[in-house]
Coordinates of C-alpha atoms in Angstrom, one line a residue:
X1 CA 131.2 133.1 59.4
X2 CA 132.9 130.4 58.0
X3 CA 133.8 129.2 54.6
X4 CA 131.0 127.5 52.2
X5 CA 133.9 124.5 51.7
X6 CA 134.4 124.3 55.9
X7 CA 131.7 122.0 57.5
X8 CA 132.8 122.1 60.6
X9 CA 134.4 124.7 62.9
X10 CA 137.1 124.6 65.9
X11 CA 134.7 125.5 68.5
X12 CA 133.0 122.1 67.6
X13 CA 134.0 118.4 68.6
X14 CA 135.1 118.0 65.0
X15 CA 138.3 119.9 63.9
X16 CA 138.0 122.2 60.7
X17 CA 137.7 120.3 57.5
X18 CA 138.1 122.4 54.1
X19 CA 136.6 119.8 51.7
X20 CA 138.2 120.9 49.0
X21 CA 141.2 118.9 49.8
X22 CA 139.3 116.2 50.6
X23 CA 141.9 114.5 48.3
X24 CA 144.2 111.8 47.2
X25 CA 147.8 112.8 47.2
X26 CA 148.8 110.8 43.6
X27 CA 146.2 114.2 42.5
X28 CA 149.1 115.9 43.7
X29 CA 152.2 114.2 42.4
X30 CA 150.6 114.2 39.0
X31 CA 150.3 118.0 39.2
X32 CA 154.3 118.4 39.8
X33 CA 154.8 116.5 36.9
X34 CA 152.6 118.7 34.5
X35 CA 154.3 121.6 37.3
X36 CA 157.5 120.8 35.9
X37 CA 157.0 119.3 32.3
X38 CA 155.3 122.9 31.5
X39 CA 152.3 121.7 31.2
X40 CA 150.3 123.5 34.0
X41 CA 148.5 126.1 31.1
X42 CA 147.2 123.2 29.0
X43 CA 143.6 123.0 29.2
X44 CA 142.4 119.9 29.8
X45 CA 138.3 119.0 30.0
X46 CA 137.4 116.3 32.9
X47 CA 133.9 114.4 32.5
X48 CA 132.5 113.1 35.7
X49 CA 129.9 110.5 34.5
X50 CA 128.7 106.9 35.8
X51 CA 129.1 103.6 33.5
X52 CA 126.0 102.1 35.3
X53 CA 123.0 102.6 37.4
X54 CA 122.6 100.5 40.8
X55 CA 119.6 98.1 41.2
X56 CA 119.6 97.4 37.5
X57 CA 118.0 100.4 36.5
X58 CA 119.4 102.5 33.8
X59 CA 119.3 106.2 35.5
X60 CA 120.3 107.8 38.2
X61 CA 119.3 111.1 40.5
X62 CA 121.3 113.8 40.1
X63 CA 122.4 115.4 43.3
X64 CA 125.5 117.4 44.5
X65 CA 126.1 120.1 42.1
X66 CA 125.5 122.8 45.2
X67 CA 128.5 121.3 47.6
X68 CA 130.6 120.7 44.5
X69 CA 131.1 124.0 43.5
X70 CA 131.3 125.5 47.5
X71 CA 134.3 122.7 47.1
X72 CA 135.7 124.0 43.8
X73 CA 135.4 127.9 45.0
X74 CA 137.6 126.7 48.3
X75 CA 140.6 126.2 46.2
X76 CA 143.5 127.8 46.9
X77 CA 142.6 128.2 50.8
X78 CA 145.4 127.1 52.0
X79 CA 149.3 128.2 52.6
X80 CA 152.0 126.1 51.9
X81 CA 152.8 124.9 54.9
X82 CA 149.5 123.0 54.8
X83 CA 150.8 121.2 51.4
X84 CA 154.0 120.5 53.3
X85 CA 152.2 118.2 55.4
X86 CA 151.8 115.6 52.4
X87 CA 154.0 116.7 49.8
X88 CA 157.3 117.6 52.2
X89 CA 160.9 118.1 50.6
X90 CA 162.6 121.2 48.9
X91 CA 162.0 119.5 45.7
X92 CA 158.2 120.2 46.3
X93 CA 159.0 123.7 47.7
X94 CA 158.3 125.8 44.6
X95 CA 155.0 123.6 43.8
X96 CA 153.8 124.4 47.2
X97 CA 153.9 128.0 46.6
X98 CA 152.0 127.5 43.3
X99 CA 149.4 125.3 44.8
X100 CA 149.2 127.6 48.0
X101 CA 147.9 130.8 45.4
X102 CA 146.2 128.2 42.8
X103 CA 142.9 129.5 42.6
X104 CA 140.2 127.5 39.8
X105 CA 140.0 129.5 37.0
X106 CA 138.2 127.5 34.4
X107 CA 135.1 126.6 33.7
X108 CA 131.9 124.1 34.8
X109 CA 129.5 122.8 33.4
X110 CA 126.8 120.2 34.9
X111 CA 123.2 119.1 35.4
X112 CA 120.7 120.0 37.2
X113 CA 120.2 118.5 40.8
X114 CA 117.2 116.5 40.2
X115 CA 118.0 115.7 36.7
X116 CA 117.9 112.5 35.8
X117 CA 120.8 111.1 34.4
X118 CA 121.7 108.3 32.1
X119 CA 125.7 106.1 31.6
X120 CA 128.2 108.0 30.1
X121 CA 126.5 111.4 29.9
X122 CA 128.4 114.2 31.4
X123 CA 127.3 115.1 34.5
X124 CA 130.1 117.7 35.1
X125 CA 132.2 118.8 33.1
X126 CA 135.6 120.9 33.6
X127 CA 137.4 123.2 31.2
X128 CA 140.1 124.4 33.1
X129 CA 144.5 124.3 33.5
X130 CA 145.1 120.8 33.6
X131 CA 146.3 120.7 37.5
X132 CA 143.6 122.9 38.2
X133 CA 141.1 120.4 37.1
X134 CA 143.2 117.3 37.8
X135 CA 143.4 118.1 42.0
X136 CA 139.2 118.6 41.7
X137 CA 138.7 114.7 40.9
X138 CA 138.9 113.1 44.3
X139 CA 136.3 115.6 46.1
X140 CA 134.2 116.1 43.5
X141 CA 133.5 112.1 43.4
X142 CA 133.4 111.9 47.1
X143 CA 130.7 114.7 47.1
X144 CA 128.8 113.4 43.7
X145 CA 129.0 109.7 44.5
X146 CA 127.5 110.1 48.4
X147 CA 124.8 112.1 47.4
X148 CA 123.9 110.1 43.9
X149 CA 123.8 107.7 45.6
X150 CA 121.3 108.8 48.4
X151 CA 119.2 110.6 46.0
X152 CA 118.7 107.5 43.3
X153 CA 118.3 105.0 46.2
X154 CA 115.6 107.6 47.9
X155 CA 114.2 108.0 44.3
X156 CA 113.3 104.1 44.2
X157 CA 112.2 103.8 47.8
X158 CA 109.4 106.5 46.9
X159 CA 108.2 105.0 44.0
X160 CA 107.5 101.8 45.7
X161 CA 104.5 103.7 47.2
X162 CA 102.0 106.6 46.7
X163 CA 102.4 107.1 50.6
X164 CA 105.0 109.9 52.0
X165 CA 107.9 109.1 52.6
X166 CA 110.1 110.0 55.6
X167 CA 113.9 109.8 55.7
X168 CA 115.2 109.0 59.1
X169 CA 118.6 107.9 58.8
X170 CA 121.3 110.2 60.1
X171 CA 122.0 107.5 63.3
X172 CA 123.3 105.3 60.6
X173 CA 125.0 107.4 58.5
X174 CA 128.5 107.5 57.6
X175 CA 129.4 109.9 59.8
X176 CA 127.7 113.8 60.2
X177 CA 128.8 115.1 57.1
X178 CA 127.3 112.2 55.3
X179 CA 124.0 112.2 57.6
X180 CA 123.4 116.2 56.6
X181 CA 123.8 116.3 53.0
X182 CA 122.5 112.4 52.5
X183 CA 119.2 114.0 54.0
X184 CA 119.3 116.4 51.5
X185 CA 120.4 114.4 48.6
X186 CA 117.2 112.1 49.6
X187 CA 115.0 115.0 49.9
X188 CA 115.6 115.6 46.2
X189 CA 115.0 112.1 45.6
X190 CA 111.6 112.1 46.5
X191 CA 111.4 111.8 50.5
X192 CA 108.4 114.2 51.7
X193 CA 111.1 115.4 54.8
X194 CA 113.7 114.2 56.8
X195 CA 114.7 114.1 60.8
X196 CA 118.1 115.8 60.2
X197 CA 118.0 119.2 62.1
X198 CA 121.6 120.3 60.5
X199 CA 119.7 119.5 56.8
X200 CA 116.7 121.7 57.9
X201 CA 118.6 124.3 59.1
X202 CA 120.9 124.6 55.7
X203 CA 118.2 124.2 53.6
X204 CA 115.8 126.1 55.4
X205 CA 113.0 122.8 54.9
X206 CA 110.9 121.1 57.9
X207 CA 112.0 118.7 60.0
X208 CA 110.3 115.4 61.3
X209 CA 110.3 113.8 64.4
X210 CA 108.4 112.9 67.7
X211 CA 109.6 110.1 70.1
X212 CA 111.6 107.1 70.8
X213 CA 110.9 104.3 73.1
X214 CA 113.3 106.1 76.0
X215 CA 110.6 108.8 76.0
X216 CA 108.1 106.1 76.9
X217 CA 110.3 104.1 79.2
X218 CA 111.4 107.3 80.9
X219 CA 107.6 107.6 82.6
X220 CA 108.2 104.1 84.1
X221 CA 108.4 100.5 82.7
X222 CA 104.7 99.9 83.4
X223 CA 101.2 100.4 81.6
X224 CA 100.6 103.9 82.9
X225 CA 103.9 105.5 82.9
X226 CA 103.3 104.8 78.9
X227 CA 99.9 106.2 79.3
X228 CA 101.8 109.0 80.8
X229 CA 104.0 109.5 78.6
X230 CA 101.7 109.7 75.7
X231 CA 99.4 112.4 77.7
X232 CA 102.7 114.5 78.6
X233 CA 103.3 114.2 75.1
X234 CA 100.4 116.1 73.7
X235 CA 100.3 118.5 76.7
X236 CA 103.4 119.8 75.9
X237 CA 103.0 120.0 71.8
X238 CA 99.4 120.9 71.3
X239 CA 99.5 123.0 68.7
X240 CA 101.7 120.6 66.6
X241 CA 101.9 117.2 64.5
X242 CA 101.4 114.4 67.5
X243 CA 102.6 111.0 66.3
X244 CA 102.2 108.5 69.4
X245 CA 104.8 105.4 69.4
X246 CA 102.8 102.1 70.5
X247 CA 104.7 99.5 70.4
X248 CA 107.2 100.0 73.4
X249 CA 105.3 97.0 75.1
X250 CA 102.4 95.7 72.8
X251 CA 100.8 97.4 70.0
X252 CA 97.3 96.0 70.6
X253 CA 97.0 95.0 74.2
X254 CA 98.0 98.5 75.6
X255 CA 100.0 101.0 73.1
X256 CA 97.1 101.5 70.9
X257 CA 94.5 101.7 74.0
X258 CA 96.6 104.3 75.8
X259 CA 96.9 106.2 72.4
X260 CA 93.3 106.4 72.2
X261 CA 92.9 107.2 75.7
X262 CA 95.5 109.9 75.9
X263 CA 94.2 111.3 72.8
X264 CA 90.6 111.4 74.2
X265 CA 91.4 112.6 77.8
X266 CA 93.7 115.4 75.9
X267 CA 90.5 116.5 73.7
X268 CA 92.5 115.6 70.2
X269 CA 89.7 114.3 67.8
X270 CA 89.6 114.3 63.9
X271 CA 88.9 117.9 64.1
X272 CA 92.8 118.4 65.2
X273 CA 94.3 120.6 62.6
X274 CA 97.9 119.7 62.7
X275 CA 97.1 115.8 62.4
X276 CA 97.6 113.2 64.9
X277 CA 98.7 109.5 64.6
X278 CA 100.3 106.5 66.0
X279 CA 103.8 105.1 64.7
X280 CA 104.5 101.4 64.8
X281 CA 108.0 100.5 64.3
X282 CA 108.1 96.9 64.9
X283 CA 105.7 93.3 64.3
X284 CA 104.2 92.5 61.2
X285 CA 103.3 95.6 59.7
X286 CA 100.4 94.4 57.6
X287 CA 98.9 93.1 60.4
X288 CA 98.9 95.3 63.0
X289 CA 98.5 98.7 60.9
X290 CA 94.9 96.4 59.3
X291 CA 94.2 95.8 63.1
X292 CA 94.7 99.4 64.7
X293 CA 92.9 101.2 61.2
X294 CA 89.9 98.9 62.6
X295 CA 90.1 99.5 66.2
X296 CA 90.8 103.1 65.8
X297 CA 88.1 104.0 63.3
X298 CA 85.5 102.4 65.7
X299 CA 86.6 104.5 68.4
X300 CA 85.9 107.8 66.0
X301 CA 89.4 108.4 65.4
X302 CA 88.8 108.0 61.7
X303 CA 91.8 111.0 60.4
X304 CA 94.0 109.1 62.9
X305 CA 97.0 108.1 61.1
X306 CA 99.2 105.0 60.8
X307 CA 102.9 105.6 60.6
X308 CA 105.4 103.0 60.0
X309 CA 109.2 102.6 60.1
X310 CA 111.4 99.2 61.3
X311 CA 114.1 98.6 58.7
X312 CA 112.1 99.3 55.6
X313 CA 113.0 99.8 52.0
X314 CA 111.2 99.8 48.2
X315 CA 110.7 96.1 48.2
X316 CA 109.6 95.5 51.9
X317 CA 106.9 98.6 50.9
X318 CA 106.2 97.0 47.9
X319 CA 104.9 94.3 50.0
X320 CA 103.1 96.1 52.7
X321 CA 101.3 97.7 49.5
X322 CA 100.5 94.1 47.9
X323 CA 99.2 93.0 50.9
X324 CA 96.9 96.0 52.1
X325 CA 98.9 97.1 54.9
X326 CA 96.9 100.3 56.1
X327 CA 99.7 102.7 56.4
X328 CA 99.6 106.2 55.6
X329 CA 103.1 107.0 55.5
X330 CA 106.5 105.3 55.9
X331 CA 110.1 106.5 57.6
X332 CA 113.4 104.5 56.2
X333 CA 116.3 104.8 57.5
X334 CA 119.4 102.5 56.7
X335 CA 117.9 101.8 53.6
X336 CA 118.1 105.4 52.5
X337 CA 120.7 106.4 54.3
X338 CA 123.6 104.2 53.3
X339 CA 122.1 103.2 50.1
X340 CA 121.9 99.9 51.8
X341 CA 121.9 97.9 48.6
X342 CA 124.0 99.4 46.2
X343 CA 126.3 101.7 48.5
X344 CA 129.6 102.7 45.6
X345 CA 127.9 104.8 43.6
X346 CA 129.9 104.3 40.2
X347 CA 130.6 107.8 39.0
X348 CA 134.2 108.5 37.4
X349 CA 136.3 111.1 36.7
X350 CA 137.6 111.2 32.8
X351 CA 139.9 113.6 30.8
X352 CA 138.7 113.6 27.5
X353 CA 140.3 116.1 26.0
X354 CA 143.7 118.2 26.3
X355 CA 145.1 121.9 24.8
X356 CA 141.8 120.7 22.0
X357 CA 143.0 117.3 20.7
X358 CA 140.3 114.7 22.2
X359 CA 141.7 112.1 24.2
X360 CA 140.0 108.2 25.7
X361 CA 141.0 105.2 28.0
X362 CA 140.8 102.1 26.6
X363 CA 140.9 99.1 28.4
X364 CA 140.9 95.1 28.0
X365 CA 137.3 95.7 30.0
X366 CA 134.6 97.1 27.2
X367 CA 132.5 98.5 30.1
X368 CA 135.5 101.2 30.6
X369 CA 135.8 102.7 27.1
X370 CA 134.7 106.4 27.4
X371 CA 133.6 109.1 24.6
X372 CA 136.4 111.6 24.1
X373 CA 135.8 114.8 23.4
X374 CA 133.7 118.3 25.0
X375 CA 130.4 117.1 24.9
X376 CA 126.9 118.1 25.3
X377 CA 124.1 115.9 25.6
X378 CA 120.3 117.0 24.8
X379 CA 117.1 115.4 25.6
X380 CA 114.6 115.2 22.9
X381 CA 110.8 115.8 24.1
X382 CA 107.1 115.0 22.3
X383 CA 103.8 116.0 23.9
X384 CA 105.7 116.9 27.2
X385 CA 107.1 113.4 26.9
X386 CA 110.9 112.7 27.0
X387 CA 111.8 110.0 24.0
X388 CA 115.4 109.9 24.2
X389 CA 118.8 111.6 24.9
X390 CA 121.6 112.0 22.8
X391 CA 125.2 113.0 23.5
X392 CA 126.9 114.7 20.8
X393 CA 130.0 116.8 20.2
X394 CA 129.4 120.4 21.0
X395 CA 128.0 121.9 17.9
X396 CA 128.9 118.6 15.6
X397 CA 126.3 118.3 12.8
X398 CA 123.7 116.3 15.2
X399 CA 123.6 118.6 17.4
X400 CA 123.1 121.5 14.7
X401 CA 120.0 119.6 13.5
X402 CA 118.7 119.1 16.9
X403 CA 118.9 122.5 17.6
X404 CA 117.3 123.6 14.2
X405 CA 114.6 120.7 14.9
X406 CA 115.3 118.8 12.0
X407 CA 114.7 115.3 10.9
X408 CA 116.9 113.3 13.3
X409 CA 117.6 109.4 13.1
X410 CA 118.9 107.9 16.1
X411 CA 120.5 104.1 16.4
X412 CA 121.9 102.7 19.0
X413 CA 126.1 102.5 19.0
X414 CA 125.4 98.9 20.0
X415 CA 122.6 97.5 18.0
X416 CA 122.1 99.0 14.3
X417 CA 118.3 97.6 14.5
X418 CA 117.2 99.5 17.7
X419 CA 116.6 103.1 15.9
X420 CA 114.2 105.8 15.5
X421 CA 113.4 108.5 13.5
X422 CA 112.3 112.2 15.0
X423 CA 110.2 114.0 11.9
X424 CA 111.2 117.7 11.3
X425 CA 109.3 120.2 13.6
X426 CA 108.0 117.2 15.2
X427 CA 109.6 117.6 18.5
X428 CA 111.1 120.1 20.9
X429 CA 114.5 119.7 23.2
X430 CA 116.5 121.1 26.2
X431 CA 120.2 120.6 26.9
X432 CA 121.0 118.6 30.1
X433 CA 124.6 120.7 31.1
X434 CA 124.0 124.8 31.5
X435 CA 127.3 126.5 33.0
X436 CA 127.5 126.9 36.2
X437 CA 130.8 128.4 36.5
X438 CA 132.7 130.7 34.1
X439 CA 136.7 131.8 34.9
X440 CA 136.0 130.7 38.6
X441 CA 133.3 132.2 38.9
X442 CA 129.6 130.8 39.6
X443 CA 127.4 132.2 36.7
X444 CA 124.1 130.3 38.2
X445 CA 121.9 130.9 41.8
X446 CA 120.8 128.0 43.9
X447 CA 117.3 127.4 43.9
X448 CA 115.8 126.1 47.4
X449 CA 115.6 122.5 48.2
X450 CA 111.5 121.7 47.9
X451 CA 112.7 123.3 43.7
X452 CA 115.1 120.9 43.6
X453 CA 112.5 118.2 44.2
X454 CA 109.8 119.6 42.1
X455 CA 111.9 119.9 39.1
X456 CA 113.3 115.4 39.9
X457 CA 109.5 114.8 40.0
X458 CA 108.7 116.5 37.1
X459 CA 111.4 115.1 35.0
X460 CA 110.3 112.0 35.9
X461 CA 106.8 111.9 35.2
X462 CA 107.9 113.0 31.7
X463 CA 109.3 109.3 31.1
X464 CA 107.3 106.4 30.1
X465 CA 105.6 104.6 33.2
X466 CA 107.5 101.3 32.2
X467 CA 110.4 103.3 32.4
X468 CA 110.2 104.2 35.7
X469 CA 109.4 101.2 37.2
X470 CA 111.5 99.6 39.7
X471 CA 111.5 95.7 38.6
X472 CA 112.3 95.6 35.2
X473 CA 112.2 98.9 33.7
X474 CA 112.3 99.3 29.9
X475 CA 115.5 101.0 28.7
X476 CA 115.0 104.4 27.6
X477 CA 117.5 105.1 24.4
X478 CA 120.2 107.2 25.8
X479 CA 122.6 107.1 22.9
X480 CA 125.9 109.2 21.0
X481 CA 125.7 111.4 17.7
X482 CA 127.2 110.0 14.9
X483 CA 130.4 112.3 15.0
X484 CA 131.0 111.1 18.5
X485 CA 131.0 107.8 17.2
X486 CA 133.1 108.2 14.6
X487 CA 135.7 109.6 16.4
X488 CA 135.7 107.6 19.2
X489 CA 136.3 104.8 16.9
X490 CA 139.2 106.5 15.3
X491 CA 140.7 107.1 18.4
X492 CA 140.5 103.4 19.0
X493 CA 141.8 102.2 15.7
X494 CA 144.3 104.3 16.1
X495 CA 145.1 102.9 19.2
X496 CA 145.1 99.1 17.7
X497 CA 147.0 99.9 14.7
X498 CA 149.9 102.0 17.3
X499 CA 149.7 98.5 19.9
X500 CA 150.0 96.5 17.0
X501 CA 153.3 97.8 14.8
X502 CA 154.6 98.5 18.7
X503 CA 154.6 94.5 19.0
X504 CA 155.7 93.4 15.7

């Protein structure tokens, strides 16, 4: 059996690849350098966190926790002849050997997969020996930007629409690795199931599919070859779903009709118990689906269903919804798949702290500042309702009156006259980080993929409805603890005052 950080093996097309130095070498030049400075026992704590939200929302889908720590456990995998490959010399010799028993030792904390996340909160964080946590940046953000991604695109797509949603895009997919876990990350997003067989066997969820337009042109490009094909079809899947593709040649002239024929020669009728429906994946949608709900409710076939797919996403099914489009449920592809829109995912990797003295980048670009120091963030709840999060300082004095539910004033670090006051006993709260790992090891145990998806939908049908919407949304407060703000803003001025003596 292999490895959880392998995803492929030799006895496959793809050669072995241990994710978990799925890497950047300047990860490794820095670590000689804290290798040789005698640095390598100084505990540093990483924050892997996004600055903004794609589509101009302001939250995002939490998904990848699972692969990330499969990744973090598969450190220290390798020999050091494999290091040798990008970090040759005898003056890298010794670091080789370190690196070849380097095992992560620290600690992780993170969200949930299927939280939902807001800028600058910590999504993961690692306390751990500074190399130790400084080699984890670039495959953590490969493995947490992919799948955010997926998951907070899939997330929109399924809120344009009460309908299911199907994802179907592993043919356009960055590659297999990308297809799999994409599937996956979209499942937790909100998509009903997905046509990835590698992502239903990992995850042990369904798989969806029935037939392309070869199947149909296979039985011979004419009328009754499709007719054919559609018979064969349920001949040799009775028993199952049957979703019949009409639009090979024309929807209305002769895909529907055969559909209905086949179906009726094959004795399927709305007494079928696995379902039955026709898929059209190309014309105007609106149209046609109106057309064939008509024509196939007259014939009787009145729990027939109308499936569409054909380059969809959230605003082209916001449309198909405006406009009355008789669809029962949708498969998206691209859309989902590459997170066609927004596909860089923002998240970053940040030391804020070091051996316990907090630490920042500043920049010339505002956007960029980050809040030093371990950090916790907790979500602050009323009549089942969430009403805003708050990152503090682990156990500063906000977050001691949180936790003893005490009268808590909120303002926003960038506009003193957006606040709000939480009455004592007035409301409840839950913390968004739990650890996941403790010395190395993983404290927590997954939870199947359909819980992973539960526990997304329920978080967010626990915000406002304006806040969820997709045009527009209103900003939920997401905002620091006065102690983080504070120093935060000594850090800074310290900062100034330092740049500004340096250039007199």
């Amino acid at each position: 059996m292999l490895p959880d950080c392998v995803l492929f093996s030799t006895n496959r097309p793809y050669e072995m690849i241990n994710i978990s130095y799925c890497s950047d070498k300047y990860q490794y030049t820095m670590g000689k350098s804290f290798y040789q400075a005698g640095m390598k026992d100084k505990v540093a704590i990483f924050n892997l966190f996004f600055r903004d939200a794609p589509d101009k929302n302001n939250w995002a889908v939490v998904s990848g926790i699972r692969e990330s720590l499969e990744m973090i456990n598969g450190i220290g995998s390798e020999g050091a002849a494999f290091f040798e490959k990008f970090i040759p010399g005898d003056e890298y010799a010794e670091f080789r050997e370190y690196l070849s028993k380097m095992r992560f030792t620290g600690n992780v904390y993170a969200m949930r997969e299927g939280e939902i996340a807001f800028p600058k909160q910590p999504i993961i964080t690692i306390e751990a020996p500074i190399i130790e946590a400084q080699v984890l940046e670039t495959p953590l953000l490969c493995i947490m930007n992919h799948q955010m991604a997926i998951a907070t695109k899939a997330s929109r797509v399924t809120r344009s629409t009460k309908k299911p949603v199907s994802e179907f895009g592993s043919r356009r997919a960055h590659g297999p690795w990308a297809a799999t876990y994409g599937a996956k990350a979209a499942i937790i997003g909100g998509c009903a199931n997905s046509s990835n067989i590698l992502t239903s066997a990992i995850f042990d969820v369904p798989c969806s599919g029935t037939m392309a337009h070869s199947y149909v042109t296979s039985f011979g490009c004419s009328l009754e070859g499709e007719f054919n094909a559609f018979r064969t079809y349920i001949e040799t899947h009775r028993g199952e779903p049957l979703i019949l593709l009409i639009d090979t040649y024309d929807s209305l002239n002769c895909g529907l009709k055969n559909a209905i024929r086949a179906y009726n020669e094959c004795g399927i009728d709305n007494d079928y118990p696995q379902g039955f429906g026709i898929r059209l994946d190309s014309g105007d949608l609106t149209y046609l689906s109106r057309r064939c709900r008509d024509i196939l409710d007259k014939a009787g076939f009145t729990n027939c269903k109308i499936f569409a797919t054909n380059s969809l996403d959230e605003y082209l099914i916001t449309e198909l919804e405006r406009q009355g489009a008789m669809i029962d449920s949708y498969g998206v592809g691209d859309a989902i798949a590459t997170s066609k829109h927004n596909p860089c995912f923002g998240n970053v990797y940040k030391l804020v702290q070091i051996d316990g003295e907090p630490v920042l980048k500043r920049s010339e670009d505002k956007s960029k500042l980050i809040n030093p120091g371990f950090q916790i963030t907790y979500r602050i709840i009323q009549n089942g309702m969430f009403k805003a999060d708050i990152t503090c300082l682990r156990a500063d004095s906000m977050s001691r009156r949180i936790e003893a539910m005490e009268e808590l004033h909120i303002r926003s670090e960038f506009d003193e006259t957006r606040n709000k006051t939480f009455q004592k006993g007035s409301y409840t709260w839950k913390k968004l980080q739990e650890q996941v790992m403790k010395n190395g090891k993983v404290t927590t145990k997954d939870i199947p993929l359909p819980e992973k998806q539960q526990y997304y939908l329920s978080n967010l049908m626990s915000f406002n409805e304006t806040e969820r919407r997709l045009i527009n949304p209103h900003f939920y407060k997401a905002d620091i603890s006065d102690d983080l703000y504070d120093l935060k803003m000594k850090l800074i001025n310290n900062l100034i005052r330092e740049i500004r003596n340096y250039n007199n």
